[in-house]
């Protein structure tokens, strides 16, 4: 036969256990979203494009060219992220006034959490396509040729080998070649989408 005091004590113990469980779940419900939005949520990577050799080009000598080799170094800086990013083979496109003038193959790769990756790529700039654009000579006369490079890197973000999610890193880089100064400037914007 159960003593009355024992039944009361077990009910009291169940209430205490239930109360502690509820408090624990409330704390988790607050802590996990806070961690996600402050520390764990993937942030936009910093992507920079450095075209090499463009500054040595004479736009007037371009008239006799059909294609021109163009080397590019792409730097992907993941220093703000606690997760690594593995992406698949992709293609970046370089456009001049809306016309695709180069396709840049980007091979699959892996970027560590808080890491940095440099990719060196060789491509061909279709000069004949640029010259055919009716605004090419206006741009040469103004002293500046402007190109845009765009890429979408599809892959997976890995957080501590516990959470893996699909993500795409989008990048748009405005590349400006100053003809008279022989300088190339590149300004990039990047965004990650889960």
JSON list of C-alpha atoms in Angstrom, two decimals:
[
{"chain": "A", "resi": 1, "resn": "UNK", "atom": "CA", "xyz": [0.00, 0.00, 0.00]},
{"chain": "A", "resi": 2, "resn": "UNK", "atom": "CA", "xyz": [1.37, 3.45, -1.06]},
{"chain": "A", "resi": 3, "resn": "UNK", "atom": "CA", "xyz": [1.73, 6.00, 1.66]},
{"chain": "A", "resi": 4, "resn": "UNK", "atom": "CA", "xyz": [-0.14, 9.31, 1.02]},
{"chain": "A", "resi": 5, "resn": "UNK", "atom": "CA", "xyz": [3.08, 11.32, 1.48]},
{"chain": "A", "resi": 6, "resn": "UNK", "atom": "CA", "xyz": [4.86, 9.31, -1.22]},
{"chain": "A", "resi": 7, "resn": "UNK", "atom": "CA", "xyz": [2.17, 10.04, -3.85]},
{"chain": "A", "resi": 8, "resn": "UNK", "atom": "CA", "xyz": [2.33, 13.77, -3.03]},
{"chain": "A", "resi": 9, "resn": "UNK", "atom": "CA", "xyz": [6.16, 13.72, -3.28]},
{"chain": "A", "resi": 10, "resn": "UNK", "atom": "CA", "xyz": [6.08, 11.96, -6.69]},
{"chain": "A", "resi": 11, "resn": "UNK", "atom": "CA", "xyz": [3.54, 14.49, -8.04]},
{"chain": "A", "resi": 12, "resn": "UNK", "atom": "CA", "xyz": [5.70, 17.29, -6.71]},
{"chain": "A", "resi": 13, "resn": "UNK", "atom": "CA", "xyz": [8.76, 15.73, -8.39]},
{"chain": "A", "resi": 14, "resn": "UNK", "atom": "CA", "xyz": [6.88, 15.43, -11.69]},
{"chain": "A", "resi": 15, "resn": "UNK", "atom": "CA", "xyz": [5.83, 19.10, -11.51]},
{"chain": "A", "resi": 16, "resn": "UNK", "atom": "CA", "xyz": [9.41, 20.20, -10.80]},
{"chain": "A", "resi": 17, "resn": "UNK", "atom": "CA", "xyz": [10.74, 18.02, -13.65]},
{"chain": "A", "resi": 18, "resn": "UNK", "atom": "CA", "xyz": [8.06, 19.34, -16.02]},
{"chain": "A", "resi": 19, "resn": "UNK", "atom": "CA", "xyz": [8.80, 22.95, -14.99]},
{"chain": "A", "resi": 20, "resn": "UNK", "atom": "CA", "xyz": [12.54, 22.50, -15.57]},
{"chain": "A", "resi": 21, "resn": "UNK", "atom": "CA", "xyz": [11.86, 20.91, -18.99]},
{"chain": "A", "resi": 22, "resn": "UNK", "atom": "CA", "xyz": [9.61, 23.84, -20.00]},
{"chain": "A", "resi": 23, "resn": "UNK", "atom": "CA", "xyz": [12.24, 26.39, -18.87]},
{"chain": "A", "resi": 24, "resn": "UNK", "atom": "CA", "xyz": [14.96, 24.47, -20.77]},
{"chain": "A", "resi": 25, "resn": "UNK", "atom": "CA", "xyz": [12.84, 24.44, -23.96]},
{"chain": "A", "resi": 26, "resn": "UNK", "atom": "CA", "xyz": [12.16, 28.20, -23.63]},
{"chain": "A", "resi": 27, "resn": "UNK", "atom": "CA", "xyz": [15.89, 28.89, -23.22]},
{"chain": "A", "resi": 28, "resn": "UNK", "atom": "CA", "xyz": [16.64, 26.75, -26.31]},
{"chain": "A", "resi": 29, "resn": "UNK", "atom": "CA", "xyz": [13.92, 28.57, -28.28]},
{"chain": "A", "resi": 30, "resn": "UNK", "atom": "CA", "xyz": [15.65, 31.88, -27.46]},
{"chain": "A", "resi": 31, "resn": "UNK", "atom": "CA", "xyz": [19.32, 30.82, -27.73]},
{"chain": "A", "resi": 32, "resn": "UNK", "atom": "CA", "xyz": [19.19, 28.88, -31.04]},
{"chain": "A", "resi": 33, "resn": "UNK", "atom": "CA", "xyz": [17.58, 31.66, -33.15]},
{"chain": "A", "resi": 34, "resn": "UNK", "atom": "CA", "xyz": [19.87, 34.23, -31.50]},
{"chain": "A", "resi": 35, "resn": "UNK", "atom": "CA", "xyz": [22.95, 32.16, -32.38]},
{"chain": "A", "resi": 36, "resn": "UNK", "atom": "CA", "xyz": [21.65, 31.60, -35.91]},
{"chain": "A", "resi": 37, "resn": "UNK", "atom": "CA", "xyz": [21.10, 35.29, -36.67]},
{"chain": "A", "resi": 38, "resn": "UNK", "atom": "CA", "xyz": [24.29, 36.53, -34.98]},
{"chain": "A", "resi": 39, "resn": "UNK", "atom": "CA", "xyz": [26.97, 33.88, -35.48]},
{"chain": "A", "resi": 40, "resn": "UNK", "atom": "CA", "xyz": [25.91, 30.82, -37.46]},
{"chain": "A", "resi": 41, "resn": "UNK", "atom": "CA", "xyz": [23.89, 32.26, -40.36]},
{"chain": "A", "resi": 42, "resn": "UNK", "atom": "CA", "xyz": [26.05, 32.31, -43.51]},
{"chain": "A", "resi": 43, "resn": "UNK", "atom": "CA", "xyz": [27.15, 35.82, -44.43]},
{"chain": "A", "resi": 44, "resn": "UNK", "atom": "CA", "xyz": [27.91, 37.14, -47.90]},
{"chain": "A", "resi": 45, "resn": "UNK", "atom": "CA", "xyz": [31.44, 36.17, -49.01]},
{"chain": "A", "resi": 46, "resn": "UNK", "atom": "CA", "xyz": [33.79, 38.86, -50.30]},
{"chain": "A", "resi": 47, "resn": "UNK", "atom": "CA", "xyz": [34.60, 38.13, -53.94]},
{"chain": "A", "resi": 48, "resn": "UNK", "atom": "CA", "xyz": [37.16, 40.12, -55.90]},
{"chain": "A", "resi": 49, "resn": "UNK", "atom": "CA", "xyz": [38.20, 39.79, -59.55]},
{"chain": "A", "resi": 50, "resn": "UNK", "atom": "CA", "xyz": [41.64, 40.88, -60.77]},
{"chain": "A", "resi": 51, "resn": "UNK", "atom": "CA", "xyz": [41.94, 40.86, -64.58]},
{"chain": "A", "resi": 52, "resn": "UNK", "atom": "CA", "xyz": [45.61, 40.58, -65.56]},
{"chain": "A", "resi": 53, "resn": "UNK", "atom": "CA", "xyz": [47.08, 42.01, -68.74]},
{"chain": "A", "resi": 54, "resn": "UNK", "atom": "CA", "xyz": [44.11, 44.23, -69.62]},
{"chain": "A", "resi": 55, "resn": "UNK", "atom": "CA", "xyz": [46.12, 47.33, -68.72]},
{"chain": "A", "resi": 56, "resn": "UNK", "atom": "CA", "xyz": [48.69, 46.46, -71.45]},
{"chain": "A", "resi": 57, "resn": "UNK", "atom": "CA", "xyz": [46.14, 46.60, -74.25]},
{"chain": "A", "resi": 58, "resn": "UNK", "atom": "CA", "xyz": [46.04, 49.39, -76.77]},
{"chain": "A", "resi": 59, "resn": "UNK", "atom": "CA", "xyz": [42.39, 49.76, -77.86]},
{"chain": "A", "resi": 60, "resn": "UNK", "atom": "CA", "xyz": [43.50, 50.81, -81.35]},
{"chain": "A", "resi": 61, "resn": "UNK", "atom": "CA", "xyz": [45.54, 47.62, -81.79]},
{"chain": "A", "resi": 62, "resn": "UNK", "atom": "CA", "xyz": [42.38, 45.73, -80.80]},
{"chain": "A", "resi": 63, "resn": "UNK", "atom": "CA", "xyz": [40.99, 46.57, -84.25]},
{"chain": "A", "resi": 64, "resn": "UNK", "atom": "CA", "xyz": [43.24, 43.93, -85.79]},
{"chain": "A", "resi": 65, "resn": "UNK", "atom": "CA", "xyz": [42.40, 41.30, -83.15]},
{"chain": "A", "resi": 66, "resn": "UNK", "atom": "CA", "xyz": [39.67, 38.72, -83.15]},
{"chain": "A", "resi": 67, "resn": "UNK", "atom": "CA", "xyz": [40.31, 37.18, -79.74]},
{"chain": "A", "resi": 68, "resn": "UNK", "atom": "CA", "xyz": [42.66, 38.04, -76.93]},
{"chain": "A", "resi": 69, "resn": "UNK", "atom": "CA", "xyz": [43.85, 35.87, -74.02]},
{"chain": "A", "resi": 70, "resn": "UNK", "atom": "CA", "xyz": [42.78, 37.19, -70.64]},
{"chain": "A", "resi": 71, "resn": "UNK", "atom": "CA", "xyz": [43.95, 35.92, -67.26]},
{"chain": "A", "resi": 72, "resn": "UNK", "atom": "CA", "xyz": [41.91, 36.51, -64.14]},
{"chain": "A", "resi": 73, "resn": "UNK", "atom": "CA", "xyz": [42.49, 35.90, -60.47]},
{"chain": "A", "resi": 74, "resn": "UNK", "atom": "CA", "xyz": [39.33, 35.46, -58.44]},
{"chain": "A", "resi": 75, "resn": "UNK", "atom": "CA", "xyz": [39.65, 35.78, -54.67]},
{"chain": "A", "resi": 76, "resn": "UNK", "atom": "CA", "xyz": [36.86, 34.42, -52.47]},
{"chain": "A", "resi": 77, "resn": "UNK", "atom": "CA", "xyz": [37.19, 35.53, -48.86]},
{"chain": "A", "resi": 78, "resn": "UNK", "atom": "CA", "xyz": [35.10, 33.53, -46.37]},
{"chain": "A", "resi": 79, "resn": "UNK", "atom": "CA", "xyz": [36.58, 35.13, -43.23]},
{"chain": "A", "resi": 80, "resn": "UNK", "atom": "CA", "xyz": [33.20, 36.15, -41.76]},
{"chain": "A", "resi": 81, "resn": "UNK", "atom": "CA", "xyz": [31.70, 32.66, -41.85]},
{"chain": "A", "resi": 82, "resn": "UNK", "atom": "CA", "xyz": [31.92, 29.81, -39.35]},
{"chain": "A", "resi": 83, "resn": "UNK", "atom": "CA", "xyz": [30.86, 27.35, -42.06]},
{"chain": "A", "resi": 84, "resn": "UNK", "atom": "CA", "xyz": [32.85, 26.00, -45.00]},
{"chain": "A", "resi": 85, "resn": "UNK", "atom": "CA", "xyz": [31.52, 26.18, -48.58]},
{"chain": "A", "resi": 86, "resn": "UNK", "atom": "CA", "xyz": [31.95, 23.54, -51.27]},
{"chain": "A", "resi": 87, "resn": "UNK", "atom": "CA", "xyz": [30.80, 24.55, -54.74]},
{"chain": "A", "resi": 88, "resn": "UNK", "atom": "CA", "xyz": [30.31, 22.73, -58.05]},
{"chain": "A", "resi": 89, "resn": "UNK", "atom": "CA", "xyz": [31.76, 23.45, -61.50]},
{"chain": "A", "resi": 90, "resn": "UNK", "atom": "CA", "xyz": [30.39, 26.73, -62.76]},
{"chain": "A", "resi": 91, "resn": "UNK", "atom": "CA", "xyz": [30.81, 29.33, -65.50]},
{"chain": "A", "resi": 92, "resn": "UNK", "atom": "CA", "xyz": [31.25, 33.06, -65.05]},
{"chain": "A", "resi": 93, "resn": "UNK", "atom": "CA", "xyz": [30.32, 35.41, -67.87]},
{"chain": "A", "resi": 94, "resn": "UNK", "atom": "CA", "xyz": [32.05, 38.64, -68.86]},
{"chain": "A", "resi": 95, "resn": "UNK", "atom": "CA", "xyz": [29.81, 41.09, -70.70]},
{"chain": "A", "resi": 96, "resn": "UNK", "atom": "CA", "xyz": [30.42, 44.33, -72.55]},
{"chain": "A", "resi": 97, "resn": "UNK", "atom": "CA", "xyz": [27.29, 46.48, -72.82]},
{"chain": "A", "resi": 98, "resn": "UNK", "atom": "CA", "xyz": [25.07, 43.41, -72.45]},
{"chain": "A", "resi": 99, "resn": "UNK", "atom": "CA", "xyz": [26.95, 41.19, -74.94]},
{"chain": "A", "resi": 100, "resn": "UNK", "atom": "CA", "xyz": [28.78, 38.12, -73.57]},
{"chain": "A", "resi": 101, "resn": "UNK", "atom": "CA", "xyz": [32.44, 38.58, -74.62]},
{"chain": "A", "resi": 102, "resn": "UNK", "atom": "CA", "xyz": [34.05, 35.85, -72.47]},
{"chain": "A", "resi": 103, "resn": "UNK", "atom": "CA", "xyz": [33.05, 32.67, -70.69]},
{"chain": "A", "resi": 104, "resn": "UNK", "atom": "CA", "xyz": [35.13, 31.77, -67.64]},
{"chain": "A", "resi": 105, "resn": "UNK", "atom": "CA", "xyz": [35.03, 28.15, -66.41]},
{"chain": "A", "resi": 106, "resn": "UNK", "atom": "CA", "xyz": [35.31, 27.85, -62.63]},
{"chain": "A", "resi": 107, "resn": "UNK", "atom": "CA", "xyz": [36.18, 24.38, -61.39]},
{"chain": "A", "resi": 108, "resn": "UNK", "atom": "CA", "xyz": [34.61, 22.94, -58.24]},
{"chain": "A", "resi": 109, "resn": "UNK", "atom": "CA", "xyz": [36.45, 23.85, -55.07]},
{"chain": "A", "resi": 110, "resn": "UNK", "atom": "CA", "xyz": [36.25, 24.08, -51.31]},
{"chain": "A", "resi": 111, "resn": "UNK", "atom": "CA", "xyz": [36.63, 27.12, -49.02]},
{"chain": "A", "resi": 112, "resn": "UNK", "atom": "CA", "xyz": [37.33, 26.57, -45.34]},
{"chain": "A", "resi": 113, "resn": "UNK", "atom": "CA", "xyz": [35.44, 28.40, -42.59]},
{"chain": "A", "resi": 114, "resn": "UNK", "atom": "CA", "xyz": [37.21, 31.74, -42.03]},
{"chain": "A", "resi": 115, "resn": "UNK", "atom": "CA", "xyz": [39.33, 30.86, -45.08]},
{"chain": "A", "resi": 116, "resn": "UNK", "atom": "CA", "xyz": [40.37, 32.44, -48.36]},
{"chain": "A", "resi": 117, "resn": "UNK", "atom": "CA", "xyz": [40.62, 30.94, -51.84]},
{"chain": "A", "resi": 118, "resn": "UNK", "atom": "CA", "xyz": [42.49, 32.28, -54.89]},
{"chain": "A", "resi": 119, "resn": "UNK", "atom": "CA", "xyz": [41.53, 30.88, -58.29]},
{"chain": "A", "resi": 120, "resn": "UNK", "atom": "CA", "xyz": [43.60, 31.72, -61.39]},
{"chain": "A", "resi": 121, "resn": "UNK", "atom": "CA", "xyz": [41.73, 31.34, -64.66]},
{"chain": "A", "resi": 122, "resn": "UNK", "atom": "CA", "xyz": [42.61, 31.83, -68.32]},
{"chain": "A", "resi": 123, "resn": "UNK", "atom": "CA", "xyz": [39.93, 32.76, -70.79]},
{"chain": "A", "resi": 124, "resn": "UNK", "atom": "CA", "xyz": [39.55, 34.37, -74.21]},
{"chain": "A", "resi": 125, "resn": "UNK", "atom": "CA", "xyz": [38.12, 37.86, -74.64]},
{"chain": "A", "resi": 126, "resn": "UNK", "atom": "CA", "xyz": [36.13, 38.07, -77.87]},
{"chain": "A", "resi": 127, "resn": "UNK", "atom": "CA", "xyz": [37.44, 41.42, -79.07]},
{"chain": "A", "resi": 128, "resn": "UNK", "atom": "CA", "xyz": [35.58, 41.24, -82.40]},
{"chain": "A", "resi": 129, "resn": "UNK", "atom": "CA", "xyz": [32.28, 41.17, -80.51]},
{"chain": "A", "resi": 130, "resn": "UNK", "atom": "CA", "xyz": [33.24, 44.27, -78.53]},
{"chain": "A", "resi": 131, "resn": "UNK", "atom": "CA", "xyz": [34.25, 46.19, -81.66]},
{"chain": "A", "resi": 132, "resn": "UNK", "atom": "CA", "xyz": [30.95, 45.32, -83.35]},
{"chain": "A", "resi": 133, "resn": "UNK", "atom": "CA", "xyz": [29.07, 47.12, -80.58]},
{"chain": "A", "resi": 134, "resn": "UNK", "atom": "CA", "xyz": [28.08, 50.55, -81.91]},
{"chain": "A", "resi": 135, "resn": "UNK", "atom": "CA", "xyz": [29.18, 52.25, -78.66]},
{"chain": "A", "resi": 136, "resn": "UNK", "atom": "CA", "xyz": [32.72, 50.80, -78.63]},
{"chain": "A", "resi": 137, "resn": "UNK", "atom": "CA", "xyz": [34.38, 53.81, -80.32]},
{"chain": "A", "resi": 138, "resn": "UNK", "atom": "CA", "xyz": [32.41, 56.21, -78.11]},
{"chain": "A", "resi": 139, "resn": "UNK", "atom": "CA", "xyz": [33.82, 54.40, -75.05]},
{"chain": "A", "resi": 140, "resn": "UNK", "atom": "CA", "xyz": [37.36, 54.49, -76.48]},
{"chain": "A", "resi": 141, "resn": "UNK", "atom": "CA", "xyz": [36.96, 58.22, -77.15]},
{"chain": "A", "resi": 142, "resn": "UNK", "atom": "CA", "xyz": [35.75, 58.73, -73.57]},
{"chain": "A", "resi": 143, "resn": "UNK", "atom": "CA", "xyz": [38.84, 56.86, -72.35]},
{"chain": "A", "resi": 144, "resn": "UNK", "atom": "CA", "xyz": [37.14, 53.97, -70.60]},
{"chain": "A", "resi": 145, "resn": "UNK", "atom": "CA", "xyz": [35.99, 50.43, -71.38]},
{"chain": "A", "resi": 146, "resn": "UNK", "atom": "CA", "xyz": [33.63, 48.86, -68.86]},
{"chain": "A", "resi": 147, "resn": "UNK", "atom": "CA", "xyz": [33.04, 45.13, -68.49]},
{"chain": "A", "resi": 148, "resn": "UNK", "atom": "CA", "xyz": [30.83, 43.19, -66.08]},
{"chain": "A", "resi": 149, "resn": "UNK", "atom": "CA", "xyz": [31.65, 39.72, -64.74]},
{"chain": "A", "resi": 150, "resn": "UNK", "atom": "CA", "xyz": [28.84, 37.64, -63.20]},
{"chain": "A", "resi": 151, "resn": "UNK", "atom": "CA", "xyz": [28.93, 34.23, -61.56]},
{"chain": "A", "resi": 152, "resn": "UNK", "atom": "CA", "xyz": [26.67, 31.93, -59.57]},
{"chain": "A", "resi": 153, "resn": "UNK", "atom": "CA", "xyz": [28.43, 29.29, -57.48]},
{"chain": "A", "resi": 154, "resn": "UNK", "atom": "CA", "xyz": [26.06, 26.47, -56.45]},
{"chain": "A", "resi": 155, "resn": "UNK", "atom": "CA", "xyz": [27.12, 24.31, -53.52]},
{"chain": "A", "resi": 156, "resn": "UNK", "atom": "CA", "xyz": [26.70, 23.43, -49.86]},
{"chain": "A", "resi": 157, "resn": "UNK", "atom": "CA", "xyz": [27.48, 25.22, -46.61]},
{"chain": "A", "resi": 158, "resn": "UNK", "atom": "CA", "xyz": [28.75, 22.93, -43.84]},
{"chain": "A", "resi": 159, "resn": "UNK", "atom": "CA", "xyz": [28.45, 24.07, -40.21]},
{"chain": "A", "resi": 160, "resn": "UNK", "atom": "CA", "xyz": [30.66, 22.00, -37.86]},
{"chain": "A", "resi": 161, "resn": "UNK", "atom": "CA", "xyz": [29.77, 18.79, -39.81]},
{"chain": "A", "resi": 162, "resn": "UNK", "atom": "CA", "xyz": [26.37, 18.96, -38.10]},
{"chain": "A", "resi": 163, "resn": "UNK", "atom": "CA", "xyz": [24.30, 21.08, -40.44]},
{"chain": "A", "resi": 164, "resn": "UNK", "atom": "CA", "xyz": [24.63, 21.01, -44.23]},
{"chain": "A", "resi": 165, "resn": "UNK", "atom": "CA", "xyz": [22.49, 23.21, -46.45]},
{"chain": "A", "resi": 166, "resn": "UNK", "atom": "CA", "xyz": [22.37, 24.11, -50.11]},
{"chain": "A", "resi": 167, "resn": "UNK", "atom": "CA", "xyz": [23.51, 27.61, -50.95]},
{"chain": "A", "resi": 168, "resn": "UNK", "atom": "CA", "xyz": [24.35, 29.72, -53.98]},
{"chain": "A", "resi": 169, "resn": "UNK", "atom": "CA", "xyz": [26.90, 32.53, -53.93]},
{"chain": "A", "resi": 170, "resn": "UNK", "atom": "CA", "xyz": [26.10, 35.21, -56.52]},
{"chain": "A", "resi": 171, "resn": "UNK", "atom": "CA", "xyz": [28.71, 37.73, -57.62]},
{"chain": "A", "resi": 172, "resn": "UNK", "atom": "CA", "xyz": [28.68, 40.76, -59.92]},
{"chain": "A", "resi": 173, "resn": "UNK", "atom": "CA", "xyz": [31.92, 42.62, -60.63]},
{"chain": "A", "resi": 174, "resn": "UNK", "atom": "CA", "xyz": [32.19, 45.88, -62.54]},
{"chain": "A", "resi": 175, "resn": "UNK", "atom": "CA", "xyz": [35.58, 46.02, -64.27]},
{"chain": "A", "resi": 176, "resn": "UNK", "atom": "CA", "xyz": [36.68, 49.40, -65.57]},
{"chain": "A", "resi": 177, "resn": "UNK", "atom": "CA", "xyz": [39.69, 49.83, -67.85]},
{"chain": "A", "resi": 178, "resn": "UNK", "atom": "CA", "xyz": [41.02, 53.39, -68.03]},
{"chain": "A", "resi": 179, "resn": "UNK", "atom": "CA", "xyz": [42.64, 53.63, -71.47]},
{"chain": "A", "resi": 180, "resn": "UNK", "atom": "CA", "xyz": [44.83, 56.69, -70.89]},
{"chain": "A", "resi": 181, "resn": "UNK", "atom": "CA", "xyz": [45.94, 55.83, -67.34]},
{"chain": "A", "resi": 182, "resn": "UNK", "atom": "CA", "xyz": [46.43, 52.14, -68.17]},
{"chain": "A", "resi": 183, "resn": "UNK", "atom": "CA", "xyz": [44.62, 51.16, -64.97]},
{"chain": "A", "resi": 184, "resn": "UNK", "atom": "CA", "xyz": [42.06, 48.48, -64.22]},
{"chain": "A", "resi": 185, "resn": "UNK", "atom": "CA", "xyz": [39.62, 48.79, -61.33]},
{"chain": "A", "resi": 186, "resn": "UNK", "atom": "CA", "xyz": [37.25, 46.11, -60.14]},
{"chain": "A", "resi": 187, "resn": "UNK", "atom": "CA", "xyz": [34.32, 46.55, -57.75]},
{"chain": "A", "resi": 188, "resn": "UNK", "atom": "CA", "xyz": [32.39, 43.44, -56.75]},
{"chain": "A", "resi": 189, "resn": "UNK", "atom": "CA", "xyz": [29.13, 42.77, -54.94]},
{"chain": "A", "resi": 190, "resn": "UNK", "atom": "CA", "xyz": [28.33, 39.32, -53.66]},
{"chain": "A", "resi": 191, "resn": "UNK", "atom": "CA", "xyz": [25.40, 37.65, -51.96]},
{"chain": "A", "resi": 192, "resn": "UNK", "atom": "CA", "xyz": [24.71, 34.18, -50.61]},
{"chain": "A", "resi": 193, "resn": "UNK", "atom": "CA", "xyz": [21.25, 32.68, -50.90]},
{"chain": "A", "resi": 194, "resn": "UNK", "atom": "CA", "xyz": [20.17, 29.61, -48.92]}
]
